[in-house]
């Protein structure tokens, strides 16, 4: 961890090692010379740093760079630096309303292991859900270790408010969780050699893509917490936004509003590449922006919130579909009816797009972002949502200059899980000294 | 200016001199020991910096600090350091819809000279208005020089959108100005020894508090621009927010939303003490957040924007008062009727408060600020606006934890002018090396 009793020299070395790793991460395979040019450091200084990272197993060399290619010096072929795909890895987990998912990402950013479990989280007992999640985490950690990867951190995406700087879910209405600290139930998850199986996981149709491992882990709670992975808990919209920023920087700029439409509607505000968290950690509650102030009563206590028009339940009901059954089936039905031109479905999607446009118009007028990114489950309905959404935005945000770009997320519903895993592995890039072999 | 060909040593010296000045500005009269303690520097280092600032005329010494008082060492009386009230000063100007105002602020933060002119800016010719403003600026600069103050910068607050990093008013609907660069008309303003009188200023009732000076300045345009004051142009809500931050830090935290209700309704978002400007410089357009999406058509092209309910014209009309006459008279009438319990007036204010509450609820849900500051002309109607405003905020932002504080600005309509002058003089604190005598 940065700064624990660090001397200025060690701090400088840590910072420069981190800069080298980030430069390689951003450029892809590249020469020492390209790194030096990017960072404005001498080639000698970069060579020393690179040697340390090679020895420590965070960088490796591959093949040769083509003459003049990949940012190398003119005409001189050499080996290319790449981040390791062994050694440390990050574990990301997602607590969804109808599923749990976990994956492991290596420093190169590749997903190397994953598991998913259909699991009804509505009005659920946190203890039951978190025990299931722990099993999945242990399973993915075991898979990762079999690939010579070593988990260094676990990040969990939750569909609710997380108090800033804590692991406490303050409010997740769609799970029915209030003031739930998830650290205890996950203490020690992912640290053992073999997965625990503290709970009998309910494995349904969606659970086919992972291996079933059932050996019980024999460690005591004390031993578990002694080697506990550092745990990060964050709102799913925040982690989804970071995934867009980190994984789709070609389309997504560093100032944007990310809408994450799932059962609830969340958003995240990214300013100069940093998340706006808000005083309590609750920024981004787009779902509770008033759209029609005298509209239907919302669970939040307000009236006519965006969620009452564009939230999943409101949308399915307006389209005449059941909102309390399996989500996948309902969304598939919704997509099929929309594709065949069903009027009621199209009207429901247009009303949702209108409400999104009204709420986003207010957001754009307040924040003047460079882009609005539409992510989450609703991204797949963009074709039918966008005409109304764009009309409202256009009519209600008529400021001069280039208006914000509207980007449809390429990650969709995967965003929060990938964001969590990347947030976990980026600690290696940010603080390499703690993770050298 | 920072960094122009500066050596690292010079840059470090500049930064430390600036830190000393800011420490004295924040603490008030204080000892060298108190400055050293605050900055974590040695007393020797602080003494060297202080001597340079005393010689350069940016600090002075006064009286003695009481034993143990004003942050001095225990029991040892000494002289107290204060910022100078001579030498450099900042000029602030405000282009209002019905007036122009200018003031000079010394490094201590005191207003030392001011002038005001009633001037109808609605659908006005920018050339005419800016020539009037230039006369006022020259007049205040002349007053300041008579007090041994030397203007170093001019900052202008405008009721409209300013393109980021420019002096161009992109859109000020209430003035009828579009794409108006105000730098040309103000080039050289405030730099001469005596005020110019290029325009015959219309002096009406409100114009009694300044001296009439009419001597024409004999310099050519070329000579003027050669010694032009650096010019800063910003939206009035932004400068009003900075005034709250700088002048009322006891009540206003470093993360807040500032509502500036004048003819139009603007807002500014301050995060960790910095203004959020937005990609184009247009952040804070609270007046065009949709409140009732099917409501009356707005000048912006939208419908049911906040300004249609809580803007000055809407409010006066709803109260049955003329909105096209003198503003002061209309507001006085509004206040009198509200005080006597006139139902129509009270209803109009309640409707405005409701609309403000709905728009601010969306803002709070998005940004989770620590406080909302109500400033501008509407601050004086807080008694009648607040019940509805607070009701809407309470019902629509029911997140856990401490909700944002609602602060009524103590600066009111003075905020933007004071913010401009302080923004102008703070360049001295930020970059003392350029302003040593």
XYZ file of C-alpha atoms in Angstrom, chain A residues 161 170-171 255 269 271 276-286 288-294 300-303 358 361-370 395-396 398-404, chain B residues 161 170-171 255 269 271 276-286 288-294 300-303 358 361-370 395-396 398-404:
96
model
C -26.065 2.827 -2.033
C -26.812 1.399 3.220
C -29.834 0.789 1.034
C -15.980 13.462 -18.612
C -20.696 10.962 -12.977
C -15.131 14.118 -14.138
C -17.836 11.870 -8.403
C -18.809 10.066 -5.216
C -20.714 12.775 -3.357
C -20.522 13.737 0.287
C -22.073 10.529 1.589
C -21.099 8.400 -1.410
C -24.605 8.641 -2.892
C -24.025 10.709 -6.047
C -25.578 9.392 -9.262
C -29.112 8.591 -8.071
C -30.573 9.409 -11.491
C -34.875 9.308 -8.329
C -34.666 12.509 -10.325
C -38.257 13.791 -10.604
C -39.558 13.456 -14.160
C -43.274 14.123 -13.617
C -43.506 15.575 -10.111
C -47.130 14.547 -9.619
C -37.925 6.376 -2.262
C -40.811 8.461 -0.906
C -40.919 10.804 -3.876
C -43.301 10.934 -6.815
C -36.145 14.420 -19.555
C -31.679 16.835 -20.104
C -31.629 18.153 -16.550
C -28.363 16.303 -15.937
C -26.732 17.718 -19.065
C -27.891 21.236 -18.198
C -26.350 20.887 -14.744
C -23.077 19.147 -15.606
C -22.295 19.847 -19.283
C -20.593 16.458 -19.760
C -18.760 15.463 -22.947
C -35.217 20.139 -27.300
C -34.264 20.694 -23.672
C -30.141 23.751 -26.651
C -26.828 25.256 -25.543
C -24.371 26.352 -28.246
C -21.326 24.313 -29.145
C -20.951 20.589 -29.556
C -23.641 18.775 -27.534
C -22.712 15.713 -25.496
C -23.075 31.455 -20.708
C -22.069 32.873 -25.934
C -25.647 33.470 -24.867
C -18.839 20.892 -1.708
C -21.486 23.356 -8.581
C -16.571 20.255 -5.656
C -17.287 22.477 -11.958
C -17.186 24.284 -15.293
C -18.355 21.571 -17.667
C -16.974 20.597 -21.049
C -18.049 23.794 -22.788
C -18.126 25.941 -19.645
C -21.917 25.654 -19.380
C -22.372 23.592 -16.212
C -24.893 24.906 -13.680
C -27.852 25.670 -15.955
C -30.344 24.844 -13.216
C -33.388 24.909 -17.605
C -33.813 21.714 -15.648
C -37.291 20.405 -16.549
C -39.686 20.731 -13.610
C -43.010 20.025 -15.318
C -42.080 18.575 -18.706
C -45.361 19.589 -20.353
C -34.319 27.833 -24.336
C -36.587 25.739 -26.552
C -37.643 23.402 -23.775
C -40.866 23.238 -21.773
C -38.219 19.785 -7.384
C -34.141 17.404 -5.415
C -32.934 16.091 -8.763
C -29.662 17.955 -8.274
C -29.117 16.556 -4.782
C -29.911 13.021 -5.973
C -27.332 13.382 -8.732
C -24.534 15.134 -6.853
C -24.983 14.440 -3.122
C -23.550 17.840 -2.120
C -22.863 18.852 1.465
C -39.808 14.081 0.234
C -37.715 13.536 -2.864
C -34.777 10.514 1.306
C -31.271 9.009 1.337
C -29.803 7.928 4.671
C -27.251 10.000 6.532
C -27.062 13.721 7.038
C -28.961 15.513 4.241
C -27.418 18.585 2.602
